[in-house]
Amino acid sequence: MIAGLPLCTCDLTGNECDVNCCCDKDCDDDDRKAFSLCIDEQTISDSQMCVKESLVFFDNTPYAKSSRGSWLCIHIDNFQERNFFKVPQTVVKEADFDKFRATYGGYSYNYEESTPQFHGDFYRSGDPILTVYRGEVQGVLGLPAPLGTSKCADNNPAAFLYNQEFECEREVNLKTGCTSNPFIDANLYFRGFKLIISPAVLTNYTVSNTTQSTTTSGPVTTASSATTGAPVTTTVAAPATPLSLYNSSSVIEVDLFSVTCFDENSLEVNCNVTNGTMSPKPQYDAFGKGSARCRSVVTEVEYFIKHGGKSGLEKAYVKVTLTDFPDEIQSVTQKFKITYLQSGDKDIFKRSGRPGYVVGQPVMAGRLKKNTTVPGQVIALPKDRSKWLTVVSNSINGDCVSSPEHRVSVTFGDEMRAGCKVRVSLQNLTNHCAFIQDAVLGALRGNNPPTHVATFGDSSITVVGDWVTIQGLYNQPAKAQKAQDGVCRNLVVGMRTQIVYADIGSLQQPQAKILGVLVTYQTDMVKFQCVGRYCQPGNTDTQNIEVVSTVSFIDVSTAPTASSGKRPTLPLRLPSDFFYPFT
């Protein structure tokens, strides 16, 4: 508060004492004694400035001054008006308001008209891909992605020429929305719309055309004329007939290339696709094995768009993956991917580096085999980059799966930890320890695991010397053995992959090179937990064994050390009589 002004700014409640407001007239002495502090303490400004008299050598000020012991004080604030706001003029008419707004106006929330969007003559990198729907409504091709959270945001447009891949969570109640939720139906992502081959189509497209029609009216009799006139022929312009962009040759359909289906255990099953242009729709099966489930839920959508650069889009097709889920699932993980292909019959190979590995790119890995065309050996490298070097993954219910479609790709520089579970019963851990170990090793390694890893991101499959052997991959761990009923000793429960790499080349442009790969296995004694009914005779209940696979990258780069030559020695030779006559 400013001194001299009887303000009580904390008195906000009429006819009631405000807590800790000591200036509130509604508070009596007993109320104030219960306060822990006074929030209305006045801040009194001192109009004086004081200094030690010993520091003042000469004082001839004409202003009032006072002395506080050894302090000399002078009044520096003798203009009280500067401590108060000026009293503003009250707005009584609109002109006064406009004056204030023009002088002190800030941000405005007035509606701004949107400017019309002008399309270029052709697609450029990063441009959204234009679409048109059956009702002639125009839009852009979407590629759902996690924006801010893991949830799928459907307003993310696909960017031209940029290969993109996103994974997000789709919240859905499968009990009530299995057949009604459009976002889990694969047909939503390729049916009902077409792609516009070039933005120039919209610029040059004629919205309507005008035609002429001839109409003939019969004889007309008027009140002022008893005669009947001759028939009148009139030519008028017929209403404009809009052209259909959706049915024109300026658009292309997104063709369904393939459909892959998995059951609730992540096992591939027959999709029963009867129509090559339509994907199976989600169906609710209330009488399935075990519990009810929602079938044919879309989990992966992959677009392939063939283009001719400046000439625009030429062809588009899509691959979809469908999975069955138990109806108690509350969210579904969906993957969306788009790949652009140049026109022509080129065998495109996407490298993981040029030459050194790029962080985030898949580690190239394949199997060594005999070359069938020329003498020697060659590396068999899968065309699908996601199937090069992989680690174990899990099914919907967490079980280990070994199929290549459900393994996780190892990308350079990204350390990973993946896990799954193996279900075992008391009888399994008693009589089938070796069988369980073989199943675990199969899940950890995968089907036909790679034996060699490329040292560079662009290593040739015909130059075997540019590939290093994966050490320890087939080193057979100690055989799992029965220790006692329900106990397996030396059972493999984990696989650790260590990748050693180093930067080579210049410091300004280092290139990452893989020097070696080592695989080791972790074993443990696994015991069936006999709790409650689990170990009762004849009980077939199962327990879970966690299986873990890890990948780590070890950087062994050695930075160069500065070195300098030896300091030269200067031969100093003086004349023999240099110190004469002192010698």
PDB file of C-alpha atoms in Angstrom, residues 164-418:
ATOM      1  CA  GLN A 164       7.939 -42.039 -43.565  1.00  0.00           C
ATOM      2  CA  GLU A 165       7.000 -44.616 -40.958  1.00  0.00           C
ATOM      3  CA  PHE A 166       4.972 -44.042 -37.789  1.00  0.00           C
ATOM      4  CA  GLU A 167       3.687 -46.207 -34.953  1.00  0.00           C
ATOM      5  CA  CYS A 168       0.914 -45.055 -32.638  1.00  0.00           C
ATOM      6  CA  GLU A 169      -1.773 -46.306 -30.283  1.00  0.00           C
ATOM      7  CA  ARG A 170      -5.418 -46.400 -31.289  1.00  0.00           C
ATOM      8  CA  GLU A 171      -7.804 -46.366 -28.346  1.00  0.00           C
ATOM      9  CA  VAL A 172     -10.830 -48.525 -29.093  1.00  0.00           C
ATOM     10  CA  ASN A 173     -13.418 -50.526 -27.211  1.00  0.00           C
ATOM     11  CA  LEU A 174     -13.525 -53.750 -29.200  1.00  0.00           C
ATOM     12  CA  LYS A 175     -16.631 -54.983 -27.397  1.00  0.00           C
ATOM     13  CA  THR A 176     -18.752 -52.116 -28.665  1.00  0.00           C
ATOM     14  CA  GLY A 177     -16.729 -50.680 -31.553  1.00  0.00           C
ATOM     15  CA  CYS A 178     -15.410 -53.730 -33.375  1.00  0.00           C
ATOM     16  CA  THR A 179     -17.688 -53.271 -36.371  1.00  0.00           C
ATOM     17  CA  SER A 180     -18.490 -49.565 -35.994  1.00  0.00           C
ATOM     18  CA  ASN A 181     -15.103 -47.915 -35.401  1.00  0.00           C
ATOM     19  CA  PRO A 182     -13.862 -46.813 -38.853  1.00  0.00           C
ATOM     20  CA  PHE A 183     -10.210 -46.438 -37.791  1.00  0.00           C
ATOM     21  CA  ILE A 184      -9.692 -50.186 -37.329  1.00  0.00           C
ATOM     22  CA  ASP A 185     -11.160 -50.985 -40.752  1.00  0.00           C
ATOM     23  CA  ALA A 186      -8.419 -51.255 -43.380  1.00  0.00           C
ATOM     24  CA  ASN A 187     -10.763 -50.090 -46.141  1.00  0.00           C
ATOM     25  CA  LEU A 188     -10.788 -46.590 -44.631  1.00  0.00           C
ATOM     26  CA  TYR A 189      -7.200 -46.049 -45.742  1.00  0.00           C
ATOM     27  CA  PHE A 190      -7.531 -46.798 -49.460  1.00  0.00           C
ATOM     28  CA  ARG A 191     -11.202 -46.897 -50.508  1.00  0.00           C
ATOM     29  CA  GLY A 192     -13.600 -44.046 -51.175  1.00  0.00           C
ATOM     30  CA  PHE A 193     -10.960 -41.598 -52.431  1.00  0.00           C
ATOM     31  CA  LYS A 194      -8.433 -41.219 -55.235  1.00  0.00           C
ATOM     32  CA  LEU A 195      -5.078 -39.465 -55.547  1.00  0.00           C
ATOM     33  CA  ILE A 196      -4.731 -36.409 -57.759  1.00  0.00           C
ATOM     34  CA  ILE A 197      -1.770 -37.005 -60.057  1.00  0.00           C
ATOM     35  CA  SER A 198      -0.588 -33.372 -60.048  1.00  0.00           C
ATOM     36  CA  PRO A 199      -1.590 -30.038 -58.469  1.00  0.00           C
ATOM     37  CA  ALA A 200      -1.788 -28.607 -61.982  1.00  0.00           C
ATOM     38  CA  VAL A 201      -4.988 -30.589 -62.378  1.00  0.00           C
ATOM     39  CA  LEU A 202      -6.729 -28.242 -59.955  1.00  0.00           C
ATOM     40  CA  THR A 203      -5.338 -25.156 -61.669  1.00  0.00           C
ATOM     41  CA  ASN A 204      -6.330 -26.193 -65.186  1.00  0.00           C
ATOM     42  CA  TYR A 205      -9.463 -28.090 -64.247  1.00  0.00           C
ATOM     43  CA  THR A 206     -12.689 -26.615 -65.684  1.00  0.00           C
ATOM     44  CA  VAL A 207     -15.299 -26.780 -62.993  1.00  0.00           C
ATOM     45  CA  SER A 208     -18.293 -26.507 -65.320  1.00  0.00           C
ATOM     46  CA  ASN A 209     -19.243 -26.281 -68.954  1.00  0.00           C
ATOM     47  CA  THR A 210     -22.119 -24.382 -70.551  1.00  0.00           C
ATOM     48  CA  THR A 211     -24.347 -25.827 -73.246  1.00  0.00           C
ATOM     49  CA  GLN A 212     -27.200 -24.340 -75.208  1.00  0.00           C
ATOM     50  CA  SER A 213     -30.696 -25.786 -75.465  1.00  0.00           C
ATOM     51  CA  THR A 214     -33.573 -24.849 -77.735  1.00  0.00           C
ATOM     52  CA  THR A 215     -37.138 -24.740 -76.433  1.00  0.00           C
ATOM     53  CA  THR A 216     -40.317 -24.127 -78.421  1.00  0.00           C
ATOM     54  CA  SER A 217     -43.391 -22.626 -76.752  1.00  0.00           C
ATOM     55  CA  GLY A 218     -46.923 -22.948 -78.097  1.00  0.00           C
ATOM     56  CA  PRO A 219     -49.136 -20.144 -79.433  1.00  0.00           C
ATOM     57  CA  VAL A 220     -49.913 -17.410 -76.895  1.00  0.00           C
ATOM     58  CA  THR A 221     -53.277 -15.559 -76.638  1.00  0.00           C
ATOM     59  CA  THR A 222     -53.351 -12.234 -74.773  1.00  0.00           C
ATOM     60  CA  ALA A 223     -56.277 -10.132 -73.477  1.00  0.00           C
ATOM     61  CA  SER A 224     -55.541  -7.268 -75.857  1.00  0.00           C
ATOM     62  CA  SER A 225     -55.250  -9.470 -78.866  1.00  0.00           C
ATOM     63  CA  ALA A 226     -57.773 -12.019 -79.964  1.00  0.00           C
ATOM     64  CA  THR A 227     -55.426 -13.416 -82.508  1.00  0.00           C
ATOM     65  CA  THR A 228     -53.234 -16.325 -81.797  1.00  0.00           C
ATOM     66  CA  GLY A 229     -49.572 -15.756 -82.354  1.00  0.00           C
ATOM     67  CA  ALA A 230     -47.262 -18.168 -84.061  1.00  0.00           C
ATOM     68  CA  PRO A 231     -45.165 -20.547 -81.988  1.00  0.00           C
ATOM     69  CA  VAL A 232     -42.117 -18.859 -80.451  1.00  0.00           C
ATOM     70  CA  THR A 233     -38.716 -20.523 -80.541  1.00  0.00           C
ATOM     71  CA  THR A 234     -36.236 -19.439 -77.834  1.00  0.00           C
ATOM     72  CA  THR A 235     -32.624 -20.477 -77.372  1.00  0.00           C
ATOM     73  CA  VAL A 236     -31.366 -20.296 -73.769  1.00  0.00           C
ATOM     74  CA  ALA A 237     -28.238 -21.416 -71.981  1.00  0.00           C
ATOM     75  CA  ALA A 238     -28.742 -24.635 -70.055  1.00  0.00           C
ATOM     76  CA  PRO A 239     -27.537 -24.847 -66.454  1.00  0.00           C
ATOM     77  CA  ALA A 240     -23.849 -25.593 -66.084  1.00  0.00           C
ATOM     78  CA  THR A 241     -23.058 -29.280 -65.844  1.00  0.00           C
ATOM     79  CA  PRO A 242     -20.225 -29.824 -63.341  1.00  0.00           C
ATOM     80  CA  LEU A 243     -17.399 -32.106 -64.404  1.00  0.00           C
ATOM     81  CA  SER A 244     -16.449 -34.992 -62.113  1.00  0.00           C
ATOM     82  CA  LEU A 245     -12.823 -34.918 -61.012  1.00  0.00           C
ATOM     83  CA  TYR A 246     -13.318 -38.197 -59.164  1.00  0.00           C
ATOM     84  CA  ASN A 247     -14.220 -40.007 -62.397  1.00  0.00           C
ATOM     85  CA  SER A 248     -11.648 -38.274 -64.587  1.00  0.00           C
ATOM     86  CA  SER A 249      -8.288 -39.514 -65.853  1.00  0.00           C
ATOM     87  CA  SER A 250      -6.500 -36.978 -63.659  1.00  0.00           C
ATOM     88  CA  VAL A 251      -6.713 -39.216 -60.608  1.00  0.00           C
ATOM     89  CA  ILE A 252      -5.478 -42.704 -59.715  1.00  0.00           C
ATOM     90  CA  GLU A 253      -6.881 -45.285 -57.352  1.00  0.00           C
ATOM     91  CA  VAL A 254      -4.989 -46.842 -54.457  1.00  0.00           C
ATOM     92  CA  ASP A 255      -4.984 -50.520 -55.407  1.00  0.00           C
ATOM     93  CA  LEU A 256      -4.957 -53.240 -52.777  1.00  0.00           C
ATOM     94  CA  PHE A 257      -1.710 -55.161 -53.333  1.00  0.00           C
ATOM     95  CA  SER A 258      -1.796 -57.717 -50.518  1.00  0.00           C
ATOM     96  CA  VAL A 259      -3.502 -58.588 -47.247  1.00  0.00           C
ATOM     97  CA  THR A 260      -1.682 -60.439 -44.456  1.00  0.00           C
ATOM     98  CA  CYS A 261      -3.634 -61.833 -41.517  1.00  0.00           C
ATOM     99  CA  PHE A 262      -2.586 -63.013 -38.062  1.00  0.00           C
ATOM    100  CA  ASP A 263      -4.576 -64.601 -35.286  1.00  0.00           C
ATOM    101  CA  GLU A 264      -4.497 -63.552 -31.632  1.00  0.00           C
ATOM    102  CA  ASN A 265      -1.320 -65.639 -31.141  1.00  0.00           C
ATOM    103  CA  SER A 266       0.522 -63.774 -33.939  1.00  0.00           C
ATOM    104  CA  LEU A 267       0.399 -66.817 -36.210  1.00  0.00           C
ATOM    105  CA  GLU A 268      -0.256 -66.139 -39.885  1.00  0.00           C
ATOM    106  CA  VAL A 269      -3.620 -67.407 -41.088  1.00  0.00           C
ATOM    107  CA  ASN A 270      -5.619 -67.395 -44.303  1.00  0.00           C
ATOM    108  CA  CYS A 271      -7.352 -64.057 -44.875  1.00  0.00           C
ATOM    109  CA  ASN A 272     -10.149 -65.473 -47.031  1.00  0.00           C
ATOM    110  CA  VAL A 273     -10.038 -62.468 -49.346  1.00  0.00           C
ATOM    111  CA  THR A 274     -12.778 -62.946 -51.931  1.00  0.00           C
ATOM    112  CA  ASN A 275     -12.631 -59.489 -53.491  1.00  0.00           C
ATOM    113  CA  GLY A 276      -9.239 -58.281 -54.639  1.00  0.00           C
ATOM    114  CA  THR A 277     -10.253 -54.628 -54.283  1.00  0.00           C
ATOM    115  CA  MET A 278     -11.521 -54.761 -50.717  1.00  0.00           C
ATOM    116  CA  SER A 279     -10.023 -55.849 -47.416  1.00  0.00           C
ATOM    117  CA  PRO A 280     -11.998 -58.006 -44.962  1.00  0.00           C
ATOM    118  CA  LYS A 281     -13.963 -55.858 -42.550  1.00  0.00           C
ATOM    119  CA  PRO A 282     -13.626 -56.276 -38.769  1.00  0.00           C
ATOM    120  CA  GLN A 283     -16.018 -58.856 -37.387  1.00  0.00           C
ATOM    121  CA  TYR A 284     -16.997 -59.533 -33.805  1.00  0.00           C
ATOM    122  CA  ASP A 285     -16.788 -63.212 -32.891  1.00  0.00           C
ATOM    123  CA  ALA A 286     -18.553 -63.802 -29.599  1.00  0.00           C
ATOM    124  CA  PHE A 287     -18.173 -67.579 -29.798  1.00  0.00           C
ATOM    125  CA  GLY A 288     -14.467 -67.932 -30.489  1.00  0.00           C
ATOM    126  CA  LYS A 289     -12.110 -70.190 -28.646  1.00  0.00           C
ATOM    127  CA  GLY A 290     -11.663 -69.090 -25.074  1.00  0.00           C
ATOM    128  CA  SER A 291     -13.062 -65.561 -25.119  1.00  0.00           C
ATOM    129  CA  ALA A 292     -14.785 -63.304 -27.609  1.00  0.00           C
ATOM    130  CA  ARG A 293     -12.605 -61.490 -30.100  1.00  0.00           C
ATOM    131  CA  CYS A 294     -12.576 -58.867 -32.828  1.00  0.00           C
ATOM    132  CA  ARG A 295     -11.244 -60.218 -36.103  1.00  0.00           C
ATOM    133  CA  SER A 296      -9.474 -58.441 -38.966  1.00  0.00           C
ATOM    134  CA  VAL A 297      -8.387 -55.322 -37.075  1.00  0.00           C
ATOM    135  CA  VAL A 298      -5.959 -53.312 -39.188  1.00  0.00           C
ATOM    136  CA  THR A 299      -2.530 -53.069 -37.556  1.00  0.00           C
ATOM    137  CA  GLU A 300      -0.310 -52.071 -40.498  1.00  0.00           C
ATOM    138  CA  VAL A 301      -0.901 -49.939 -43.585  1.00  0.00           C
ATOM    139  CA  GLU A 302       1.921 -49.494 -46.079  1.00  0.00           C
ATOM    140  CA  TYR A 303       1.546 -47.242 -49.131  1.00  0.00           C
ATOM    141  CA  PHE A 304       3.694 -47.525 -52.240  1.00  0.00           C
ATOM    142  CA  ILE A 305       3.466 -44.588 -54.645  1.00  0.00           C
ATOM    143  CA  LYS A 306       5.162 -44.669 -58.015  1.00  0.00           C
ATOM    144  CA  HIS A 307       5.938 -41.251 -59.465  1.00  0.00           C
ATOM    145  CA  GLY A 308       7.639 -39.631 -62.413  1.00  0.00           C
ATOM    146  CA  GLY A 309       9.071 -36.646 -60.585  1.00  0.00           C
ATOM    147  CA  LYS A 310       7.733 -33.462 -62.115  1.00  0.00           C
ATOM    148  CA  SER A 311       5.191 -35.381 -64.187  1.00  0.00           C
ATOM    149  CA  GLY A 312       3.356 -36.448 -61.024  1.00  0.00           C
ATOM    150  CA  LEU A 313       1.927 -39.659 -59.636  1.00  0.00           C
ATOM    151  CA  GLU A 314       1.661 -42.734 -61.831  1.00  0.00           C
ATOM    152  CA  LYS A 315       0.479 -45.607 -59.650  1.00  0.00           C
ATOM    153  CA  ALA A 316      -0.368 -46.297 -56.015  1.00  0.00           C
ATOM    154  CA  TYR A 317      -0.973 -49.487 -54.098  1.00  0.00           C
ATOM    155  CA  VAL A 318      -1.208 -50.515 -50.470  1.00  0.00           C
ATOM    156  CA  LYS A 319      -0.357 -53.494 -48.273  1.00  0.00           C
ATOM    157  CA  VAL A 320      -2.416 -54.065 -45.143  1.00  0.00           C
ATOM    158  CA  THR A 321      -1.941 -56.337 -42.145  1.00  0.00           C
ATOM    159  CA  LEU A 322      -4.913 -57.559 -40.128  1.00  0.00           C
ATOM    160  CA  THR A 323      -4.807 -59.086 -36.650  1.00  0.00           C
ATOM    161  CA  ASP A 324      -7.356 -60.709 -34.357  1.00  0.00           C
ATOM    162  CA  PHE A 325      -7.638 -59.296 -30.823  1.00  0.00           C
ATOM    163  CA  PRO A 326      -9.452 -60.421 -27.671  1.00  0.00           C
ATOM    164  CA  ASP A 327     -12.349 -58.083 -26.990  1.00  0.00           C
ATOM    165  CA  GLU A 328     -10.914 -56.937 -23.649  1.00  0.00           C
ATOM    166  CA  ILE A 329      -8.137 -55.056 -25.452  1.00  0.00           C
ATOM    167  CA  GLN A 330      -8.524 -51.286 -24.926  1.00  0.00           C
ATOM    168  CA  SER A 331      -5.930 -50.053 -27.427  1.00  0.00           C
ATOM    169  CA  VAL A 332      -4.346 -51.318 -30.629  1.00  0.00           C
ATOM    170  CA  THR A 333      -0.858 -50.516 -31.927  1.00  0.00           C
ATOM    171  CA  GLN A 334      -0.977 -49.423 -35.559  1.00  0.00           C
ATOM    172  CA  LYS A 335       1.864 -48.817 -38.004  1.00  0.00           C
ATOM    173  CA  PHE A 336       1.645 -46.559 -41.046  1.00  0.00           C
ATOM    174  CA  LYS A 337       4.313 -46.349 -43.715  1.00  0.00           C
ATOM    175  CA  ILE A 338       4.696 -44.715 -47.111  1.00  0.00           C
ATOM    176  CA  THR A 339       7.387 -45.428 -49.704  1.00  0.00           C
ATOM    177  CA  TYR A 340       7.961 -43.545 -52.966  1.00  0.00           C
ATOM    178  CA  LEU A 341       9.236 -45.365 -56.046  1.00  0.00           C
ATOM    179  CA  GLN A 342      10.620 -43.729 -59.162  1.00  0.00           C
ATOM    180  CA  SER A 343       9.148 -44.770 -62.479  1.00  0.00           C
ATOM    181  CA  GLY A 344      11.066 -47.363 -64.448  1.00  0.00           C
ATOM    182  CA  ASP A 345      12.110 -50.940 -63.828  1.00  0.00           C
ATOM    183  CA  LYS A 346      15.039 -50.099 -61.574  1.00  0.00           C
ATOM    184  CA  ASP A 347      16.124 -52.495 -58.844  1.00  0.00           C
ATOM    185  CA  ILE A 348      16.201 -50.002 -55.983  1.00  0.00           C
ATOM    186  CA  PHE A 349      18.382 -50.801 -52.990  1.00  0.00           C
ATOM    187  CA  LYS A 350      18.295 -48.523 -49.981  1.00  0.00           C
ATOM    188  CA  ARG A 351      21.611 -48.392 -48.167  1.00  0.00           C
ATOM    189  CA  SER A 352      22.199 -47.949 -44.457  1.00  0.00           C
ATOM    190  CA  GLY A 353      25.070 -45.548 -45.082  1.00  0.00           C
ATOM    191  CA  ARG A 354      27.458 -44.314 -47.750  1.00  0.00           C
ATOM    192  CA  PRO A 355      29.864 -45.747 -46.771  1.00  0.00           C
ATOM    193  CA  GLY A 356      29.676 -45.468 -42.974  1.00  0.00           C
ATOM    194  CA  TYR A 357      26.538 -46.444 -41.087  1.00  0.00           C
ATOM    195  CA  VAL A 358      23.966 -43.754 -40.363  1.00  0.00           C
ATOM    196  CA  VAL A 359      22.437 -43.754 -36.887  1.00  0.00           C
ATOM    197  CA  GLY A 360      18.920 -45.153 -36.981  1.00  0.00           C
ATOM    198  CA  GLN A 361      19.399 -47.197 -40.158  1.00  0.00           C
ATOM    199  CA  PRO A 362      19.047 -51.022 -40.086  1.00  0.00           C
ATOM    200  CA  VAL A 363      22.208 -53.055 -39.552  1.00  0.00           C
ATOM    201  CA  MET A 364      22.858 -55.029 -42.741  1.00  0.00           C
ATOM    202  CA  ALA A 365      23.001 -58.762 -42.025  1.00  0.00           C
ATOM    203  CA  GLY A 366      22.663 -61.903 -44.135  1.00  0.00           C
ATOM    204  CA  ARG A 367      23.689 -65.505 -44.525  1.00  0.00           C
ATOM    205  CA  LEU A 368      26.812 -66.737 -46.301  1.00  0.00           C
ATOM    206  CA  LYS A 369      26.052 -69.064 -49.187  1.00  0.00           C
ATOM    207  CA  LYS A 370      27.641 -70.424 -52.336  1.00  0.00           C
ATOM    208  CA  ASN A 371      27.466 -68.194 -55.388  1.00  0.00           C
ATOM    209  CA  THR A 372      25.466 -69.904 -58.117  1.00  0.00           C
ATOM    210  CA  THR A 373      26.601 -67.674 -60.989  1.00  0.00           C
ATOM    211  CA  VAL A 374      30.365 -67.430 -60.495  1.00  0.00           C
ATOM    212  CA  PRO A 375      32.784 -69.431 -58.362  1.00  0.00           C
ATOM    213  CA  GLY A 376      32.977 -68.199 -54.815  1.00  0.00           C
ATOM    214  CA  GLN A 377      30.626 -67.147 -52.058  1.00  0.00           C
ATOM    215  CA  VAL A 378      28.040 -64.430 -51.670  1.00  0.00           C
ATOM    216  CA  ILE A 379      25.905 -62.950 -48.912  1.00  0.00           C
ATOM    217  CA  ALA A 380      22.187 -63.715 -49.129  1.00  0.00           C
ATOM    218  CA  LEU A 381      20.612 -60.431 -48.056  1.00  0.00           C
ATOM    219  CA  PRO A 382      16.811 -60.206 -47.590  1.00  0.00           C
ATOM    220  CA  LYS A 383      15.127 -57.552 -49.732  1.00  0.00           C
ATOM    221  CA  ASP A 384      13.091 -56.422 -46.741  1.00  0.00           C
ATOM    222  CA  ARG A 385      15.401 -54.232 -44.644  1.00  0.00           C
ATOM    223  CA  SER A 386      13.376 -54.938 -41.512  1.00  0.00           C
ATOM    224  CA  LYS A 387      14.436 -58.610 -41.690  1.00  0.00           C
ATOM    225  CA  TRP A 388      18.206 -58.088 -41.629  1.00  0.00           C
ATOM    226  CA  LEU A 389      19.426 -58.152 -38.027  1.00  0.00           C
ATOM    227  CA  THR A 390      16.518 -58.591 -35.631  1.00  0.00           C
ATOM    228  CA  VAL A 391      15.696 -59.367 -32.011  1.00  0.00           C
ATOM    229  CA  VAL A 392      12.872 -61.313 -30.435  1.00  0.00           C
ATOM    230  CA  SER A 393       9.406 -59.817 -30.168  1.00  0.00           C
ATOM    231  CA  ASN A 394       6.184 -60.835 -28.474  1.00  0.00           C
ATOM    232  CA  SER A 395       2.647 -61.580 -29.521  1.00  0.00           C
ATOM    233  CA  ILE A 396      -0.449 -59.786 -28.300  1.00  0.00           C
ATOM    234  CA  ASN A 397      -0.465 -61.752 -25.056  1.00  0.00           C
ATOM    235  CA  GLY A 398       3.305 -61.477 -24.561  1.00  0.00           C
ATOM    236  CA  ASP A 399       4.321 -64.916 -25.841  1.00  0.00           C
ATOM    237  CA  CYS A 400       7.574 -65.320 -27.772  1.00  0.00           C
ATOM    238  CA  VAL A 401       7.262 -65.530 -31.556  1.00  0.00           C
ATOM    239  CA  SER A 402       9.997 -66.478 -33.994  1.00  0.00           C
ATOM    240  CA  SER A 403       8.359 -65.526 -37.300  1.00  0.00           C
ATOM    241  CA  PRO A 404      10.321 -62.830 -39.201  1.00  0.00           C
ATOM    242  CA  GLU A 405       7.203 -60.663 -39.556  1.00  0.00           C
ATOM    243  CA  HIS A 406       7.038 -60.079 -35.813  1.00  0.00           C
ATOM    244  CA  ARG A 407      10.693 -59.505 -34.965  1.00  0.00           C
ATOM    245  CA  VAL A 408      12.149 -56.065 -34.234  1.00  0.00           C
ATOM    246  CA  SER A 409      14.807 -54.633 -36.534  1.00  0.00           C
ATOM    247  CA  VAL A 410      18.160 -53.624 -35.028  1.00  0.00           C
ATOM    248  CA  THR A 411      19.111 -50.105 -36.082  1.00  0.00           C
ATOM    249  CA  PHE A 412      22.643 -48.753 -35.874  1.00  0.00           C
ATOM    250  CA  GLY A 413      23.468 -46.822 -32.722  1.00  0.00           C
ATOM    251  CA  ASP A 414      20.181 -47.650 -30.968  1.00  0.00           C
ATOM    252  CA  GLU A 415      20.648 -49.881 -27.957  1.00  0.00           C
ATOM    253  CA  MET A 416      17.686 -52.165 -27.393  1.00  0.00           C
ATOM    254  CA  ARG A 417      16.084 -54.481 -24.893  1.00  0.00           C
ATOM    255  CA  ALA A 418      13.239 -56.726 -26.000  1.00  0.00           C
TER     256      ALA A 418
END
